[in-house]
CSV table of C-alpha atoms in Angstrom, one decimal:
chain,number,residue,atom,x,y,z
A,166,MET,CA,15.1,-33.1,-1.6
A,167,ASP,CA,13.3,-29.8,-1.0
A,168,LEU,CA,14.1,-27.3,1.7
A,169,ALA,CA,11.5,-28.6,4.1
A,170,GLN,CA,12.8,-32.1,3.9
A,171,GLN,CA,16.4,-30.9,4.5
A,172,PHE,CA,15.3,-29.2,7.7
A,173,GLY,CA,13.3,-32.2,8.7
A,174,ALA,CA,16.5,-34.2,8.8
A,175,VAL,CA,18.0,-31.8,11.4
A,176,LYS,CA,18.4,-33.1,14.9
A,177,LEU,CA,17.5,-30.6,17.6
A,178,LYS,CA,19.4,-30.5,20.9
A,179,LYS,CA,17.5,-30.8,24.1
A,180,ALA,CA,17.2,-27.5,25.9
A,181,ALA,CA,19.1,-27.3,29.2
A,182,GLY,CA,16.2,-25.7,31.1
A,183,GLY,CA,13.6,-28.3,30.0
A,184,THR,CA,10.2,-27.4,28.6
A,185,HIS,CA,7.3,-25.4,30.0
A,186,ASP,CA,4.0,-26.2,28.5
A,187,ARG,CA,1.7,-23.2,28.5
A,188,SER,CA,-0.8,-24.5,26.0
A,189,ALA,CA,-3.5,-25.3,28.6
A,190,PRO,CA,-6.8,-23.4,28.1
A,191,ILE,CA,-7.9,-20.6,30.5
A,192,VAL,CA,-10.6,-22.2,32.6
A,193,ALA,CA,-10.2,-20.6,36.0
A,194,GLY,CA,-13.0,-18.5,37.4
A,195,GLN,CA,-16.7,-19.2,37.9
A,196,GLU,CA,-17.8,-16.4,35.7
A,197,HIS,CA,-15.5,-17.2,32.8
A,198,ASP,CA,-17.2,-16.7,29.5
A,199,ALA,CA,-15.2,-18.4,26.7
A,200,SER,CA,-16.9,-16.6,23.8
A,201,SER,CA,-16.5,-13.2,25.5
A,202,SER,CA,-12.8,-13.9,26.1
A,203,VAL,CA,-12.2,-14.9,22.5
A,204,GLU,CA,-14.0,-11.8,21.3
A,205,GLN,CA,-11.9,-9.6,23.7
A,206,PHE,CA,-8.7,-11.3,22.5
A,207,LYS,CA,-9.6,-10.7,18.8
A,208,ASN,CA,-10.3,-7.1,19.5
A,209,LYS,CA,-7.0,-6.7,21.2
A,210,ILE,CA,-5.2,-8.5,18.4
A,211,HIS,CA,-6.9,-6.4,15.8
A,212,ALA,CA,-6.1,-3.1,17.6
A,213,VAL,CA,-2.4,-4.1,17.9
A,214,SER,CA,-2.2,-5.3,14.3
A,215,ARG,CA,-3.5,-2.0,13.1
A,216,ALA,CA,-0.9,-0.2,15.1
A,217,SER,CA,1.9,-2.7,14.3
A,218,PRO,CA,5.1,-2.1,12.4
A,219,THR,CA,4.6,0.2,9.4
A,220,PRO,CA,6.9,2.2,7.2
A,221,LEU,CA,7.6,5.6,8.8
A,222,HIS,CA,5.8,7.7,6.2
A,223,GLN,CA,2.5,5.8,6.1
A,224,SER,CA,0.3,8.8,6.9
A,225,ARG,CA,-2.7,6.7,7.9
A,226,SER,CA,-1.0,4.8,10.6
A,227,PRO,CA,-2.9,5.5,13.9
A,228,VAL,CA,0.5,5.6,15.7
A,229,ILE,CA,2.5,7.7,13.4
A,230,ASP,CA,0.0,9.8,11.5
A,231,ASP,CA,1.8,13.1,12.3
A,232,THR,CA,5.2,12.0,10.9
A,233,PRO,CA,6.5,14.8,8.6
A,234,PRO,CA,6.7,13.9,4.9
A,235,HIS,CA,10.5,14.6,4.7
A,236,ILE,CA,11.2,11.4,6.7
A,237,GLN,CA,10.9,9.8,3.2
A,238,GLU,CA,14.4,11.0,2.6
A,239,HIS,CA,15.7,8.5,5.1
A,240,THR,CA,13.8,5.3,4.2
A,241,PHE,CA,12.8,3.2,1.1
A,242,ALA,CA,10.6,4.7,-1.6
A,243,THR,CA,7.1,3.4,-0.8
A,244,GLU,CA,3.7,3.4,-2.5
A,245,PHE,CA,0.3,2.4,-0.9
A,246,LEU,CA,-2.8,0.8,-2.5
A,247,ASP,CA,-6.1,0.4,-0.8
A,248,LEU,CA,-7.2,-3.3,-0.7
A,249,SER,CA,-11.0,-3.8,-0.9
A,250,MET,CA,-12.9,-6.3,1.2
A,251,ASP,CA,-13.9,-8.2,-2.0
A,252,GLU,CA,-10.3,-8.5,-3.0
A,253,ALA,CA,-9.4,-9.7,0.5
A,254,ARG,CA,-12.1,-12.3,0.4
A,255,ALA,CA,-10.8,-13.5,-3.0
A,256,LEU,CA,-7.3,-13.9,-1.6
A,257,VAL,CA,-8.6,-15.9,1.4
A,258,ARG,CA,-10.6,-18.2,-0.9
A,259,GLU,CA,-7.5,-18.7,-3.0
A,260,PHE,CA,-5.4,-19.5,0.0
A,261,ASP,CA,-7.9,-22.1,1.2
A,262,CYS,CA,-8.1,-23.6,-2.3
A,263,GLN,CA,-4.3,-23.9,-2.5
A,264,ARG,CA,-4.0,-25.5,1.0
A,265,GLY,CA,-6.9,-27.9,0.4
A,266,ARG,CA,-8.7,-26.6,3.4
A,267,GLN,CA,-12.1,-26.4,1.9
A,268,GLY,CA,-15.1,-28.3,3.3
A,269,GLN,CA,-18.2,-28.7,1.2
A,270,GLN,CA,-19.5,-25.3,2.1
A,271,GLN,CA,-16.1,-23.6,1.3
A,272,GLN,CA,-15.9,-25.5,-2.0
A,273,GLN,CA,-19.3,-24.3,-3.0
A,274,GLN,CA,-18.4,-20.7,-2.1
A,275,HIS,CA,-15.1,-21.0,-4.1
A,276,ASP,CA,-17.0,-22.4,-7.1
A,277,GLN,CA,-19.6,-19.7,-6.8
A,278,HIS,CA,-17.0,-16.9,-6.7
A,279,ALA,CA,-14.4,-18.4,-9.0
A,280,GLN,CA,-15.1,-16.1,-12.0
A,281,SER,CA,-15.5,-12.9,-10.0
A,282,ASP,CA,-12.4,-13.8,-7.8
A,283,ALA,CA,-10.3,-14.3,-11.0
A,284,LEU,CA,-11.4,-11.0,-12.4
A,285,ALA,CA,-10.8,-9.2,-9.1
A,286,LEU,CA,-7.4,-10.6,-8.6
A,287,ALA,CA,-6.4,-10.0,-12.2
A,288,ASP,CA,-7.4,-6.4,-11.7
A,289,LEU,CA,-5.4,-6.3,-8.5
A,290,GLU,CA,-2.4,-7.6,-10.2
A,291,ARG,CA,-2.6,-4.8,-12.8
A,292,LYS,CA,-3.0,-2.2,-10.0
A,293,ILE,CA,0.1,-3.5,-8.3
A,294,ASP,CA,2.0,-3.5,-11.6
A,295,GLY,CA,1.1,0.2,-11.9
A,296,LEU,CA,2.1,0.8,-8.3
A,297,MET,CA,5.5,-0.7,-8.5
A,298,GLY,CA,6.3,1.0,-11.8
A,299,ALA,CA,9.9,2.1,-11.7
A,300,PHE,CA,10.6,-0.2,-8.7
A,301,ALA,CA,10.4,-3.2,-11.0
A,302,ARG,CA,12.6,-1.6,-13.6
A,303,ASP,CA,15.2,-0.6,-11.1
A,304,GLY,CA,15.7,-4.0,-9.6
A,305,GLY,CA,12.4,-5.2,-8.0
A,306,ALA,CA,10.2,-4.4,-5.1
A,307,PHE,CA,9.0,-5.8,-1.8
A,308,VAL,CA,5.2,-6.1,-1.6
A,309,ARG,CA,3.3,-6.8,1.6
A,310,LEU,CA,0.1,-6.1,3.5
A,311,SER,CA,-0.1,-3.1,5.8
A,312,THR,CA,-0.1,-5.6,8.7
A,313,ARG,CA,2.6,-8.2,8.0
A,314,SER,CA,4.8,-9.5,5.2
A,315,PRO,CA,4.4,-12.8,3.4
A,316,LYS,CA,7.8,-14.0,4.4
A,317,ASP,CA,6.5,-17.4,5.5
A,318,ALA,CA,5.5,-18.2,1.9
A,319,VAL,CA,9.1,-18.5,0.8
A,320,ILE,CA,10.4,-20.8,3.6
A,321,SER,CA,10.1,-24.1,1.7
A,322,SER,CA,9.8,-22.7,-1.9
A,323,GLU,CA,11.8,-23.9,-4.8
A,324,ARG,CA,13.1,-20.4,-5.4
A,325,THR,CA,14.5,-20.2,-1.8
A,326,LEU,CA,16.2,-23.6,-2.2
A,327,HIS,CA,17.8,-22.5,-5.5
A,328,GLU,CA,18.9,-19.2,-3.9
A,329,TRP,CA,20.3,-21.0,-0.9
A,330,GLN,CA,22.2,-23.6,-3.0
A,331,ALA,CA,23.6,-20.8,-5.2
A,332,GLU,CA,24.7,-18.7,-2.1
A,333,LEU,CA,26.4,-21.7,-0.6
A,334,ALA,CA,28.2,-22.4,-3.9
A,335,ARG,CA,29.4,-18.8,-3.9
A,336,GLN,CA,30.8,-19.1,-0.4
A,337,GLY,CA,32.8,-22.2,-1.3
A,338,PRO,CA,32.8,-25.9,-0.1
A,339,GLU,CA,33.6,-25.0,3.5
A,340,ALA,CA,30.2,-23.2,3.8
A,341,GLU,CA,28.4,-26.6,3.5
A,342,ARG,CA,30.0,-27.8,6.7
A,343,ASP,CA,29.7,-24.5,8.7
A,344,GLU,CA,26.3,-24.2,10.5
A,345,ASN,CA,26.7,-20.4,10.8
A,346,ALA,CA,27.5,-20.0,7.1
A,347,ARG,CA,24.5,-22.1,6.2
A,348,LEU,CA,22.2,-20.0,8.3
A,349,VAL,CA,23.6,-16.8,6.8
A,350,ALA,CA,23.1,-18.2,3.4
A,351,LEU,CA,19.5,-19.2,4.3
A,352,ILE,CA,18.7,-15.7,5.5
A,353,LYS,CA,20.0,-14.2,2.3
A,354,ALA,CA,18.2,-16.8,0.2
A,355,SER,CA,14.8,-16.3,1.9
A,356,THR,CA,15.2,-12.5,1.7
A,357,ALA,CA,16.0,-12.6,-2.0
A,358,ALA,CA,13.0,-14.8,-2.7
A,359,LEU,CA,10.7,-12.0,-1.5
A,360,LYS,CA,11.8,-9.7,-4.3
A,361,VAL,CA,9.1,-9.4,-6.9
A,362,ARG,CA,8.9,-7.7,-10.3
A,363,SER,CA,5.2,-8.0,-11.0
A,364,GLY,CA,1.7,-8.0,-9.5
A,365,ARG,CA,1.4,-11.6,-10.4
A,366,GLU,CA,4.5,-12.5,-8.4
A,367,ALA,CA,3.4,-10.4,-5.5
A,368,LEU,CA,0.0,-12.0,-5.3
A,369,ALA,CA,1.5,-15.5,-5.6
A,370,LEU,CA,3.3,-14.8,-2.3
A,371,ALA,CA,0.2,-13.4,-0.7
A,372,LYS,CA,-1.9,-16.4,-1.7
A,373,ALA,CA,0.6,-18.8,-0.2
A,374,SER,CA,1.2,-16.9,3.0
A,375,GLU,CA,-0.4,-18.1,6.3
A,376,ARG,CA,0.5,-14.8,7.8
A,377,SER,CA,-1.3,-12.8,5.2
A,378,ASN,CA,-4.3,-15.1,5.3
A,379,GLU,CA,-4.5,-14.8,9.1
A,380,ASP,CA,-4.4,-11.0,8.9
A,381,LEU,CA,-7.0,-10.8,6.2
A,382,LEU,CA,-9.4,-13.1,8.1
A,383,LEU,CA,-9.0,-11.1,11.3
A,384,ALA,CA,-9.5,-7.7,9.5
A,385,LEU,CA,-12.6,-9.0,7.7
A,386,GLU,CA,-14.1,-9.6,11.2
A,387,PHE,CA,-14.0,-5.8,11.7
A,388,PRO,CA,-15.5,-4.3,8.5
A,389,HIS,CA,-16.3,-1.0,10.2
A,390,GLN,CA,-12.6,-0.5,10.8
A,391,TRP,CA,-11.4,-1.8,7.4
A,392,ASP,CA,-8.2,0.0,6.3
A,393,MET,CA,-6.1,-2.9,4.8
A,394,LYS,CA,-3.6,-1.8,2.3
A,395,ILE,CA,-1.0,-3.2,0.0
A,396,ILE,CA,2.4,-1.7,0.5
A,397,THR,CA,5.0,-1.7,-2.3
A,398,ARG,CA,8.6,-0.7,-1.4
A,399,GLN,CA,11.6,-0.2,-3.5
A,400,TRP,CA,14.1,-3.1,-3.3
A,401,VAL,CA,17.4,-2.0,-1.7
A,402,GLU,CA,20.2,-4.6,-1.5
A,403,MET,CA,21.3,-5.0,2.1
A,404,HIS,CA,23.6,-7.6,3.7
A,405,PRO,CA,21.9,-9.2,6.7
A,406,ALA,CA,24.8,-8.1,8.9
A,407,MET,CA,23.9,-4.5,8.1
A,408,GLU,CA,20.4,-4.6,9.6
A,409,PHE,CA,19.9,-3.5,13.2
A,410,ARG,CA,17.1,-3.1,15.8
A,411,GLY,CA,17.2,0.0,18.0
A,412,PHE,CA,15.2,0.7,21.2
A,413,VAL,CA,14.3,4.3,22.0
A,414,CYS,CA,13.1,5.4,25.4
A,415,GLY,CA,12.5,9.0,26.2
A,416,LYS,CA,13.6,9.9,22.7
A,417,LYS,CA,17.0,8.4,23.4
A,418,LEU,CA,18.5,5.5,21.5
A,419,THR,CA,19.2,3.3,24.5
A,420,ALA,CA,20.1,0.0,22.8
A,421,LEU,CA,21.1,-1.4,19.4
A,422,SER,CA,21.4,-5.0,18.3
A,423,GLN,CA,21.9,-6.9,15.1
A,424,TYR,CA,18.6,-7.8,13.6
A,425,PHE,CA,19.5,-11.4,12.7
A,426,HIS,CA,20.7,-12.3,16.2
A,427,ILE,CA,20.9,-16.0,15.6
A,428,VAL,CA,24.0,-15.8,13.4
A,429,HIS,CA,27.5,-14.4,13.9
A,430,PHE,CA,29.2,-12.0,11.5
A,431,PRO,CA,32.9,-11.7,12.3
A,432,ALA,CA,33.4,-8.5,10.3
A,433,LEU,CA,30.5,-6.9,12.1
A,434,ALA,CA,31.9,-7.9,15.5
A,435,ALA,CA,35.3,-6.5,14.5
A,436,HIS,CA,33.8,-3.1,13.5
A,437,LYS,CA,30.8,-2.9,15.8
A,438,ASP,CA,31.8,0.3,17.6
A,439,GLU,CA,32.4,2.2,14.4
A,440,ILE,CA,29.1,1.1,12.9
A,441,ALA,CA,27.2,1.8,16.2
A,442,ARG,CA,28.6,5.4,16.2
A,443,ARG,CA,27.4,5.9,12.6
A,444,ILE,CA,23.9,4.8,13.5
A,445,GLN,CA,23.8,6.8,16.7
A,446,ALA,CA,24.9,10.0,14.8
A,447,PHE,CA,22.3,9.3,12.1
A,448,PHE,CA,19.6,8.9,14.6
A,449,ALA,CA,20.5,12.0,16.7
A,450,GLU,CA,21.2,14.3,13.8
A,451,ARG,CA,18.5,13.3,11.3
A,452,ILE,CA,15.7,11.2,12.8
A,453,VAL,CA,14.9,11.8,16.4
A,454,ASP,CA,13.3,15.2,15.9
A,455,LEU,CA,11.1,13.9,13.0
A,456,ILE,CA,9.3,11.2,15.1
A,457,PRO,CA,6.5,12.4,17.4
A,458,LEU,CA,6.9,9.5,19.8
A,459,ASP,CA,9.0,9.2,23.0
A,460,ASN,CA,9.2,5.4,23.1
A,461,TYR,CA,9.5,3.0,20.2
A,462,VAL,CA,11.5,0.4,18.4
A,463,ILE,CA,13.3,1.4,15.2
A,464,ASP,CA,15.1,-0.7,12.7
A,465,PHE,CA,18.1,0.6,10.7
A,466,GLY,CA,19.9,-0.7,7.7
A,467,ILE,CA,23.1,0.2,5.9
A,468,ALA,CA,22.8,-0.2,2.1
A,469,SER,CA,25.3,-2.9,0.9
A,470,ALA,CA,25.4,-4.4,-2.5
A,471,THR,CA,28.3,-6.8,-1.8
A,472,ASP,CA,29.5,-9.3,0.8
A,473,ASP,CA,32.3,-6.9,1.8
A,474,ILE,CA,30.1,-5.5,4.6
A,475,VAL,CA,32.9,-3.4,6.1
A,476,ALA,CA,34.2,-1.7,3.0
A,477,ASP,CA,30.8,-1.5,1.2
A,478,GLY,CA,28.1,-1.7,3.8
A,479,GLY,CA,30.0,0.0,6.6
A,480,GLY,CA,30.3,3.1,4.4
A,481,GLY,CA,26.9,2.8,2.7
A,482,GLU,CA,23.9,5.0,3.3
A,483,VAL,CA,22.1,4.6,6.6
A,484,LEU,CA,18.4,4.1,6.2
A,485,VAL,CA,15.4,3.7,8.5
A,486,ILE,CA,13.7,0.4,7.7
A,487,GLU,CA,10.7,0.6,10.0
A,488,LEU,CA,9.2,2.0,13.2
A,489,ASN,CA,7.5,-0.3,15.8
A,490,PRO,CA,5.4,1.0,18.6
A,491,PHE,CA,5.9,-0.4,22.1
A,492,ASN,CA,2.9,-2.6,22.9
A,493,ASP,CA,2.0,-5.3,25.4
A,494,TYR,CA,2.8,-8.7,24.0
A,495,VAL,CA,-0.6,-10.4,23.5
A,496,GLY,CA,0.4,-14.0,23.1
A,497,CYS,CA,1.7,-16.3,20.4
A,498,GLY,CA,-1.2,-15.9,18.1
A,499,PRO,CA,-1.4,-14.4,14.6
A,500,VAL,CA,0.2,-11.1,15.4
A,501,ARG,CA,4.0,-10.9,15.9
A,502,LEU,CA,4.9,-7.4,16.9
A,503,ALA,CA,8.4,-7.7,15.4
A,504,ALA,CA,7.4,-8.6,11.9
A,505,ARG,CA,9.3,-6.9,9.1
A,506,PRO,CA,7.3,-4.6,6.8
A,507,ALA,CA,10.4,-3.6,5.0
A,508,ARG,CA,12.2,-5.5,2.2
A,509,GLY,CA,12.5,-8.8,4.1
A,510,ARG,CA,10.2,-8.4,7.1
């Protein structure tokens, strides 16, 4: 039974507050122009996606283009690669082919471009190989588009299932019966499945990702603003309990929460004050003056190579994972403003 089938057997509990269906189309107003509304929505989505979460030292980000280079000392080593529109179209056609979404016209286009797409993607694989370089030798890399990560591609993959089963086995027989332990194991497994060591592995995730495909399709509708990139980041081991989301208002860190809020980490709860003080000190002493923004969302991590999150992670190096601008939420469409561009986002 694959991972998707296992989740299909889960029985959901009825929500106490009932349901609220907000799927109805917007039809109010005599002057409503559906095509105009769709175009305006796409423009807003595209504008937000171009300003959505990016590594702090991406110099071309429209939100953080003045960030000083020395912020790199406090985040993951990162390399950037320009993605051409031809390469993007090849990835889109590969996605459609894998999903069986092709009509007659799309099939003809795929056949017509099959040879050139294969050459373009093979060349892109080589460029990513060169980009990740030492990252692959030192334990792998995380590869994503400059908009969002391909984390949806691993949800029901065989690799995730194997990682999940191995993690549950490491935790012992009681983990199989503990819902919280199973969720923690799943988070660790799906994160581990995003680690790649070659351009071929990186593109395999991109070709299978609905998120990546949506972002490429949207960006291709705005060729005059094309700036899509492939981001390669050094893989740094981090226990999920050691990832945090912070909220900054008026240059003050006003709130801090665990990133994976759906699970409970007893060791984290027991040492939360100590860990919070470390992150607050790190932000105040090393980060706040480097960021030319007053209000933003910032994700932190504490490097941790083992499950002893207090002894190991609690004393590990504090890092900045990503910076997110505050933006209006524009609906439940293709852009999710809290997507992770770092190792597992």
